[in-house]
mmCIF file of N, CA and C in Angstrom:
data_model
loop_
_atom_site.group_PDB
_atom_site.id
_atom_site.type_symbol
_atom_site.label_atom_id
_atom_site.label_comp_id
_atom_site.label_asym_id
_atom_site.label_seq_id
_atom_site.Cartn_x
_atom_site.Cartn_y
_atom_site.Cartn_z
ATOM 1 N N MET A 2 -48.475 115.795 -15.315
ATOM 2 C CA MET A 2 -48.498 114.405 -15.889
ATOM 3 C C MET A 2 -49.372 114.459 -17.600
ATOM 4 N N ILE A 3 -48.730 113.535 -18.243
ATOM 5 C CA ILE A 3 -49.436 113.661 -19.611
ATOM 6 C C ILE A 3 -50.691 113.106 -19.641
ATOM 7 N N SER A 4 -51.661 113.398 -20.398
ATOM 8 C CA SER A 4 -52.743 112.913 -20.630
ATOM 9 C C SER A 4 -53.212 111.632 -21.161
ATOM 10 N N GLU A 5 -54.331 111.049 -20.871
ATOM 11 C CA GLU A 5 -54.597 109.704 -21.245
ATOM 12 C C GLU A 5 -54.685 109.803 -22.568
ATOM 13 N N GLU A 6 -55.032 110.567 -23.464
ATOM 14 C CA GLU A 6 -55.316 110.684 -25.132
ATOM 15 C C GLU A 6 -53.622 111.109 -25.566
ATOM 16 N N MET A 7 -52.827 111.262 -24.790
ATOM 17 C CA MET A 7 -51.528 111.309 -25.303
ATOM 18 C C MET A 7 -50.592 110.034 -25.119
ATOM 19 N N LEU A 8 -51.075 109.355 -23.914
ATOM 20 C CA LEU A 8 -50.363 108.112 -23.719
ATOM 21 C C LEU A 8 -51.146 107.067 -24.725
ATOM 22 N N PHE A 9 -52.193 107.185 -25.007
ATOM 23 C CA PHE A 9 -52.943 106.165 -26.243
ATOM 24 C C PHE A 9 -51.981 106.580 -27.478
ATOM 25 N N ASP A 10 -52.100 107.968 -27.845
ATOM 26 C CA ASP A 10 -51.365 108.512 -29.218
ATOM 27 C C ASP A 10 -49.740 107.745 -29.059
ATOM 28 N N LEU A 11 -49.441 107.849 -28.133
ATOM 29 C CA LEU A 11 -47.597 107.670 -27.945
ATOM 30 C C LEU A 11 -47.521 105.961 -28.378
ATOM 31 N N ALA A 12 -48.791 105.330 -27.577
ATOM 32 C CA ALA A 12 -48.548 103.735 -27.564
ATOM 33 C C ALA A 12 -48.959 103.797 -28.998
ATOM 34 N N ASP A 13 -49.694 103.970 -29.594
ATOM 35 C CA ASP A 13 -49.995 103.736 -31.256
ATOM 36 C C ASP A 13 -49.030 104.223 -32.067
ATOM 37 N N PHE A 14 -48.304 105.269 -31.875
ATOM 38 C CA PHE A 14 -47.088 105.691 -32.505
ATOM 39 C C PHE A 14 -45.994 104.650 -32.450
ATOM 40 N N TYR A 15 -45.570 104.053 -31.313
ATOM 41 C CA TYR A 15 -44.662 103.059 -31.091
ATOM 42 C C TYR A 15 -45.238 101.800 -31.616
ATOM 43 N N LYS A 16 -46.631 101.583 -31.793
ATOM 44 C CA LYS A 16 -47.024 100.392 -32.367
ATOM 45 C C LYS A 16 -46.563 100.200 -34.068
ATOM 46 N N ILE A 17 -46.091 101.382 -34.784
ATOM 47 C CA ILE A 17 -45.932 101.348 -36.054
ATOM 48 C C ILE A 17 -44.317 100.517 -36.110
ATOM 49 N N PHE A 18 -43.728 100.868 -35.075
ATOM 50 C CA PHE A 18 -42.170 100.264 -35.357
ATOM 51 C C PHE A 18 -42.287 98.971 -34.977
ATOM 52 N N GLY A 19 -43.505 98.224 -34.226
ATOM 53 C CA GLY A 19 -43.481 96.796 -34.044
ATOM 54 C C GLY A 19 -43.403 95.909 -35.313
ATOM 55 N N ASP A 20 -43.282 96.335 -36.523
ATOM 56 C CA ASP A 20 -43.389 95.700 -37.584
ATOM 57 C C ASP A 20 -41.967 95.713 -38.009
ATOM 58 N N THR A 21 -41.315 94.503 -38.481
ATOM 59 C CA THR A 21 -39.722 94.229 -38.796
ATOM 60 C C THR A 21 -40.129 95.255 -40.621
ATOM 61 N N THR A 22 -41.074 94.979 -41.341
ATOM 62 C CA THR A 22 -40.678 95.492 -42.770
ATOM 63 C C THR A 22 -40.825 96.718 -42.606
ATOM 64 N N ARG A 23 -41.589 97.442 -41.771
ATOM 65 C CA ARG A 23 -42.076 98.506 -41.332
ATOM 66 C C ARG A 23 -40.470 99.529 -41.192
ATOM 67 N N VAL A 24 -39.986 99.049 -40.314
ATOM 68 C CA VAL A 24 -38.638 99.562 -39.757
ATOM 69 C C VAL A 24 -37.517 99.177 -40.891
ATOM 70 N N LYS A 25 -37.358 98.377 -41.582
ATOM 71 C CA LYS A 25 -36.707 97.857 -42.819
ATOM 72 C C LYS A 25 -36.883 99.160 -43.883
ATOM 73 N N ILE A 26 -38.183 99.515 -43.875
ATOM 74 C CA ILE A 26 -38.456 100.503 -44.924
ATOM 75 C C ILE A 26 -37.666 101.597 -44.579
ATOM 76 N N LEU A 27 -38.197 102.177 -43.269
ATOM 77 C CA LEU A 27 -37.764 103.393 -42.369
ATOM 78 C C LEU A 27 -36.181 103.600 -42.495
ATOM 79 N N TYR A 28 -35.423 102.277 -42.162
ATOM 80 C CA TYR A 28 -34.175 102.426 -42.234
ATOM 81 C C TYR A 28 -33.655 102.686 -43.711
ATOM 82 N N ALA A 29 -34.096 102.125 -44.518
ATOM 83 C CA ALA A 29 -33.874 102.281 -45.816
ATOM 84 C C ALA A 29 -33.733 103.652 -46.523
ATOM 85 N N LEU A 30 -34.886 104.028 -46.162
ATOM 86 C CA LEU A 30 -35.057 105.779 -46.130
ATOM 87 C C LEU A 30 -34.264 106.721 -45.290
ATOM 88 N N ASP A 31 -33.723 106.000 -44.212
ATOM 89 C CA ASP A 31 -32.885 106.967 -43.627
ATOM 90 C C ASP A 31 -31.528 106.722 -44.632
ATOM 91 N N GLN A 32 -31.214 106.043 -45.240
ATOM 92 C CA GLN A 32 -29.824 105.930 -46.264
ATOM 93 C C GLN A 32 -30.343 107.050 -47.218
ATOM 94 N N SER A 33 -31.392 106.853 -47.852
ATOM 95 C CA SER A 33 -31.712 107.778 -48.973
ATOM 96 C C SER A 33 -33.167 107.806 -49.416
ATOM 97 N N GLU A 34 -33.599 108.852 -50.311
ATOM 98 C CA GLU A 34 -34.740 108.803 -50.886
ATOM 99 C C GLU A 34 -34.999 107.894 -52.023
ATOM 100 N N LEU A 35 -36.138 107.285 -51.657
ATOM 101 C CA LEU A 35 -36.320 106.121 -52.738
ATOM 102 C C LEU A 35 -37.631 106.121 -53.351
ATOM 103 N N CYS A 36 -37.997 105.271 -54.280
ATOM 104 C CA CYS A 36 -39.306 105.248 -54.864
ATOM 105 C C CYS A 36 -39.549 103.903 -54.775
ATOM 106 N N VAL A 37 -40.939 103.362 -54.737
ATOM 107 C CA VAL A 37 -41.324 102.174 -54.446
ATOM 108 C C VAL A 37 -40.735 101.219 -54.871
ATOM 109 N N ASN A 38 -40.388 100.990 -56.389
ATOM 110 C CA ASN A 38 -39.542 100.057 -56.962
ATOM 111 C C ASN A 38 -38.107 99.723 -56.367
ATOM 112 N N ASP A 39 -37.528 101.000 -56.090
ATOM 113 C CA ASP A 39 -36.209 100.983 -55.530
ATOM 114 C C ASP A 39 -36.351 100.126 -53.865
ATOM 115 N N ILE A 40 -37.288 100.566 -53.183
ATOM 116 C CA ILE A 40 -37.349 99.913 -51.996
ATOM 117 C C ILE A 40 -37.467 98.523 -52.110
ATOM 118 N N SER A 41 -38.280 98.052 -53.091
ATOM 119 C CA SER A 41 -38.885 96.890 -53.512
ATOM 120 C C SER A 41 -37.595 95.921 -53.530
ATOM 121 N N ALA A 42 -36.977 96.396 -54.332
ATOM 122 C CA ALA A 42 -35.733 95.738 -54.894
ATOM 123 C C ALA A 42 -34.534 95.768 -53.726
ATOM 124 N N LYS A 43 -34.573 96.514 -52.955
ATOM 125 C CA LYS A 43 -33.425 96.694 -51.773
ATOM 126 C C LYS A 43 -33.867 95.717 -50.958
ATOM 127 N N LEU A 44 -35.370 95.512 -50.448
ATOM 128 C CA LEU A 44 -35.731 94.957 -49.429
ATOM 129 C C LEU A 44 -35.810 93.311 -50.083
ATOM 130 N N GLY A 45 -35.825 93.215 -51.270
ATOM 131 C CA GLY A 45 -36.571 91.686 -51.548
ATOM 132 C C GLY A 45 -37.434 91.474 -51.719
ATOM 133 N N MET A 46 -38.620 92.413 -51.472
ATOM 134 C CA MET A 46 -40.056 92.476 -51.389
ATOM 135 C C MET A 46 -40.810 92.843 -52.622
ATOM 136 N N SER A 47 -42.061 92.261 -52.759
ATOM 137 C CA SER A 47 -42.885 92.846 -53.601
ATOM 138 C C SER A 47 -43.400 94.450 -53.639
ATOM 139 N N VAL A 48 -43.426 94.648 -54.547
ATOM 140 C CA VAL A 48 -43.979 96.280 -54.777
ATOM 141 C C VAL A 48 -45.392 96.378 -54.143
ATOM 142 N N SER A 49 -46.068 95.583 -54.160
ATOM 143 C CA SER A 49 -47.429 95.336 -53.390
ATOM 144 C C SER A 49 -47.385 95.485 -51.829
ATOM 145 N N ALA A 50 -46.481 94.873 -51.217
ATOM 146 C CA ALA A 50 -46.087 94.494 -49.823
ATOM 147 C C ALA A 50 -45.352 95.900 -49.449
ATOM 148 N N VAL A 51 -44.757 96.484 -50.192
ATOM 149 C CA VAL A 51 -43.973 97.700 -49.828
ATOM 150 C C VAL A 51 -44.875 99.036 -49.969
ATOM 151 N N SER A 52 -45.889 98.942 -51.040
ATOM 152 C CA SER A 52 -46.598 99.916 -50.989
ATOM 153 C C SER A 52 -47.640 100.016 -49.869
ATOM 154 N N HIS A 53 -47.960 98.721 -49.519
ATOM 155 C CA HIS A 53 -48.883 98.815 -48.389
ATOM 156 C C HIS A 53 -48.300 99.189 -47.073
ATOM 157 N N GLN A 54 -47.148 98.769 -46.850
ATOM 158 C CA GLN A 54 -46.660 99.501 -45.828
ATOM 159 C C GLN A 54 -46.134 101.000 -45.873
ATOM 160 N N LEU A 55 -46.040 101.414 -46.636
ATOM 161 C CA LEU A 55 -45.953 102.735 -46.922
ATOM 162 C C LEU A 55 -47.004 103.627 -46.699
ATOM 163 N N HIS A 56 -48.108 102.951 -47.221
ATOM 164 C CA HIS A 56 -49.325 103.728 -46.764
ATOM 165 C C HIS A 56 -49.641 103.842 -45.146
ATOM 166 N N THR A 57 -49.294 103.010 -44.616
ATOM 167 C CA THR A 57 -49.395 102.924 -43.014
ATOM 168 C C THR A 57 -48.456 103.891 -42.493
ATOM 169 N N LEU A 58 -47.323 103.941 -43.025
ATOM 170 C CA LEU A 58 -45.988 104.832 -42.599
ATOM 171 C C LEU A 58 -46.648 106.318 -42.979
ATOM 172 N N ARG A 59 -47.015 106.506 -44.240
ATOM 173 C CA ARG A 59 -47.599 107.883 -44.624
ATOM 174 C C ARG A 59 -48.548 108.383 -43.715
ATOM 175 N N GLU A 60 -49.620 107.526 -43.146
ATOM 176 C CA GLU A 60 -50.847 107.729 -42.661
ATOM 177 C C GLU A 60 -50.219 108.374 -41.034
ATOM 178 N N SER A 61 -49.064 107.641 -40.617
ATOM 179 C CA SER A 61 -48.687 107.741 -39.084
ATOM 180 C C SER A 61 -47.654 108.934 -39.373
ATOM 181 N N ASP A 62 -47.413 109.623 -40.697
ATOM 182 C CA ASP A 62 -46.707 111.026 -40.737
ATOM 183 C C ASP A 62 -45.130 110.504 -40.402
ATOM 184 N N LEU A 63 -44.890 109.377 -40.645
ATOM 185 C CA LEU A 63 -43.263 109.081 -40.269
ATOM 186 C C LEU A 63 -42.456 109.021 -41.870
ATOM 187 N N VAL A 64 -43.339 109.149 -42.993
ATOM 188 C CA VAL A 64 -42.530 109.531 -44.375
ATOM 189 C C VAL A 64 -43.326 110.366 -45.141
ATOM 190 N N ARG A 65 -42.700 111.011 -46.011
ATOM 191 C CA ARG A 65 -43.374 112.056 -46.912
ATOM 192 C C ARG A 65 -43.273 111.520 -48.301
ATOM 193 N N THR A 66 -43.705 112.317 -49.327
ATOM 194 C CA THR A 66 -43.526 111.876 -50.618
ATOM 195 C C THR A 66 -43.200 113.343 -51.611
ATOM 196 N N LYS A 67 -42.779 113.168 -52.224
ATOM 197 C CA LYS A 67 -42.240 114.140 -53.316
ATOM 198 C C LYS A 67 -42.506 113.420 -54.866
ATOM 199 N N ARG A 68 -43.237 114.006 -55.784
ATOM 200 C CA ARG A 68 -43.544 113.576 -57.112
ATOM 201 C C ARG A 68 -42.322 114.203 -58.228
ATOM 202 N N ASP A 69 -42.079 113.278 -58.911
ATOM 203 C CA ASP A 69 -41.406 113.521 -60.074
ATOM 204 C C ASP A 69 -41.947 112.862 -61.282
ATOM 205 N N GLY A 70 -42.582 113.859 -61.819
ATOM 206 C CA GLY A 70 -43.260 113.208 -62.843
ATOM 207 C C GLY A 70 -44.307 111.967 -62.747
ATOM 208 N N LYS A 71 -44.220 110.622 -63.178
ATOM 209 C CA LYS A 71 -44.886 109.699 -62.709
ATOM 210 C C LYS A 71 -44.424 108.856 -61.275
ATOM 211 N N VAL A 72 -43.007 109.372 -60.998
ATOM 212 C CA VAL A 72 -42.717 108.635 -59.792
ATOM 213 C C VAL A 72 -42.715 109.267 -58.688
ATOM 214 N N ILE A 73 -43.074 108.590 -57.713
ATOM 215 C CA ILE A 73 -43.134 109.142 -56.138
ATOM 216 C C ILE A 73 -42.030 108.646 -55.524
ATOM 217 N N TYR A 74 -41.129 109.622 -54.955
ATOM 218 C CA TYR A 74 -40.115 109.311 -53.993
ATOM 219 C C TYR A 74 -40.410 109.386 -52.606
ATOM 220 N N TYR A 75 -40.020 108.405 -51.710
ATOM 221 C CA TYR A 75 -40.210 108.683 -50.189
ATOM 222 C C TYR A 75 -39.216 108.894 -49.604
ATOM 223 N N SER A 76 -39.385 109.610 -48.493
ATOM 224 C CA SER A 76 -38.057 110.107 -47.368
ATOM 225 C C SER A 76 -38.646 109.993 -46.026
ATOM 226 N N LEU A 77 -37.842 109.950 -44.991
ATOM 227 C CA LEU A 77 -38.267 110.043 -43.735
ATOM 228 C C LEU A 77 -39.246 111.429 -43.542
ATOM 229 N N ALA A 78 -39.958 111.628 -42.949
ATOM 230 C CA ALA A 78 -40.708 112.780 -42.620
ATOM 231 C C ALA A 78 -39.871 113.906 -42.242
ATOM 232 N N ASP A 79 -39.225 113.744 -41.133
ATOM 233 C CA ASP A 79 -38.170 114.722 -40.410
ATOM 234 C C ASP A 79 -37.485 114.285 -39.630
ATOM 235 N N GLU A 80 -36.531 114.861 -38.849
ATOM 236 C CA GLU A 80 -35.362 114.620 -38.265
ATOM 237 C C GLU A 80 -35.965 113.896 -37.245
ATOM 238 N N HIS A 81 -36.944 113.813 -36.337
ATOM 239 C CA HIS A 81 -37.430 112.970 -35.063
ATOM 240 C C HIS A 81 -37.205 111.738 -35.842
ATOM 241 N N VAL A 82 -38.053 111.358 -36.874
ATOM 242 C CA VAL A 82 -37.963 109.895 -37.358
ATOM 243 C C VAL A 82 -36.515 109.244 -37.542
ATOM 244 N N ARG A 83 -35.806 110.011 -37.633
ATOM 245 C CA ARG A 83 -34.119 109.624 -37.881
ATOM 246 C C ARG A 83 -33.801 109.475 -36.465
ATOM 247 N N THR A 84 -34.034 110.458 -35.417
ATOM 248 C CA THR A 84 -33.679 110.336 -34.438
ATOM 249 C C THR A 84 -34.028 109.177 -33.553
ATOM 250 N N ILE A 85 -35.239 108.716 -33.795
ATOM 251 C CA ILE A 85 -35.983 107.724 -33.122
ATOM 252 C C ILE A 85 -35.330 106.224 -33.582
ATOM 253 N N LEU A 86 -34.974 106.453 -34.927
ATOM 254 C CA LEU A 86 -34.584 105.013 -35.392
ATOM 255 C C LEU A 86 -32.875 105.069 -34.813
ATOM 256 N N GLU A 87 -32.192 106.046 -34.956
ATOM 257 C CA GLU A 87 -30.704 105.866 -34.495
ATOM 258 C C GLU A 87 -30.825 105.818 -33.267
ATOM 259 N N CYS A 88 -31.625 106.156 -32.345
ATOM 260 C CA CYS A 88 -31.453 105.865 -30.641
ATOM 261 C C CYS A 88 -31.877 104.509 -30.382
ATOM 262 N N GLY A 89 -32.936 104.119 -31.325
ATOM 263 C CA GLY A 89 -33.044 102.609 -31.056
ATOM 264 C C GLY A 89 -31.848 101.580 -31.382
ATOM 265 N N ILE A 90 -31.236 102.176 -32.348
ATOM 266 C CA ILE A 90 -30.390 101.695 -32.915
ATOM 267 C C ILE A 90 -29.095 101.318 -31.751
ATOM 268 N N GLU A 91 -28.911 102.660 -31.430
ATOM 269 C CA GLU A 91 -27.563 102.847 -30.452
ATOM 270 C C GLU A 91 -28.035 102.099 -29.106
ATOM 271 N N HIS A 92 -29.255 102.164 -28.186
ATOM 272 C CA HIS A 92 -29.492 101.488 -27.627
ATOM 273 C C HIS A 92 -29.351 100.029 -27.461
ATOM 274 N N LEU A 93 -29.816 99.194 -28.636
ATOM 275 C CA LEU A 93 -29.434 98.121 -28.786
ATOM 276 C C LEU A 93 -27.972 97.526 -29.009
ATOM 277 N N GLU A 94 -27.418 98.268 -29.432
ATOM 278 C CA GLU A 94 -25.763 97.945 -29.785
ATOM 279 C C GLU A 94 -25.241 98.133 -28.431
ATOM 280 N N GLU A 95 -25.760 99.242 -27.377
ATOM 281 C CA GLU A 95 -25.078 99.166 -25.968
ATOM 282 C C GLU A 95 -25.422 97.921 -25.327
ATOM 283 N N LYS A 96 -26.493 97.133 -25.443
ATOM 284 C CA LYS A 96 -27.010 96.254 -24.821
ATOM 285 C C LYS A 96 -26.211 95.013 -24.977
ATOM 286 N N LYS A 97 -25.685 94.861 -26.336
ATOM 287 C CA LYS A 97 -24.792 94.017 -26.898
ATOM 288 C C LYS A 97 -23.482 93.723 -26.587
ATOM 289 N N GLN A 98 -22.995 95.188 -25.772
ATOM 290 C CA GLN A 98 -21.783 94.932 -25.186
ATOM 291 C C GLN A 98 -21.508 94.866 -24.253
#
């Protein structure tokens, strides 16, 4: 059996996906690496709101950063994050059919 601590950590992990804005950002980053301004424009949100959510996603190790001069680019942290998104979408699409 999995430990209580791991169960709490798993629940906290999935809470991150409970916010539509964060899921939108993750989905955008699944398509390509983007800077805050690009994410903001793509989602029609303020830079401040996007930055706030990116902070949460970074602390949860779901996104990573790469600096190019003064610009910071964001991407999904690894293939696990991509798989979680794609499996969730696939599951929901199956339910609709």
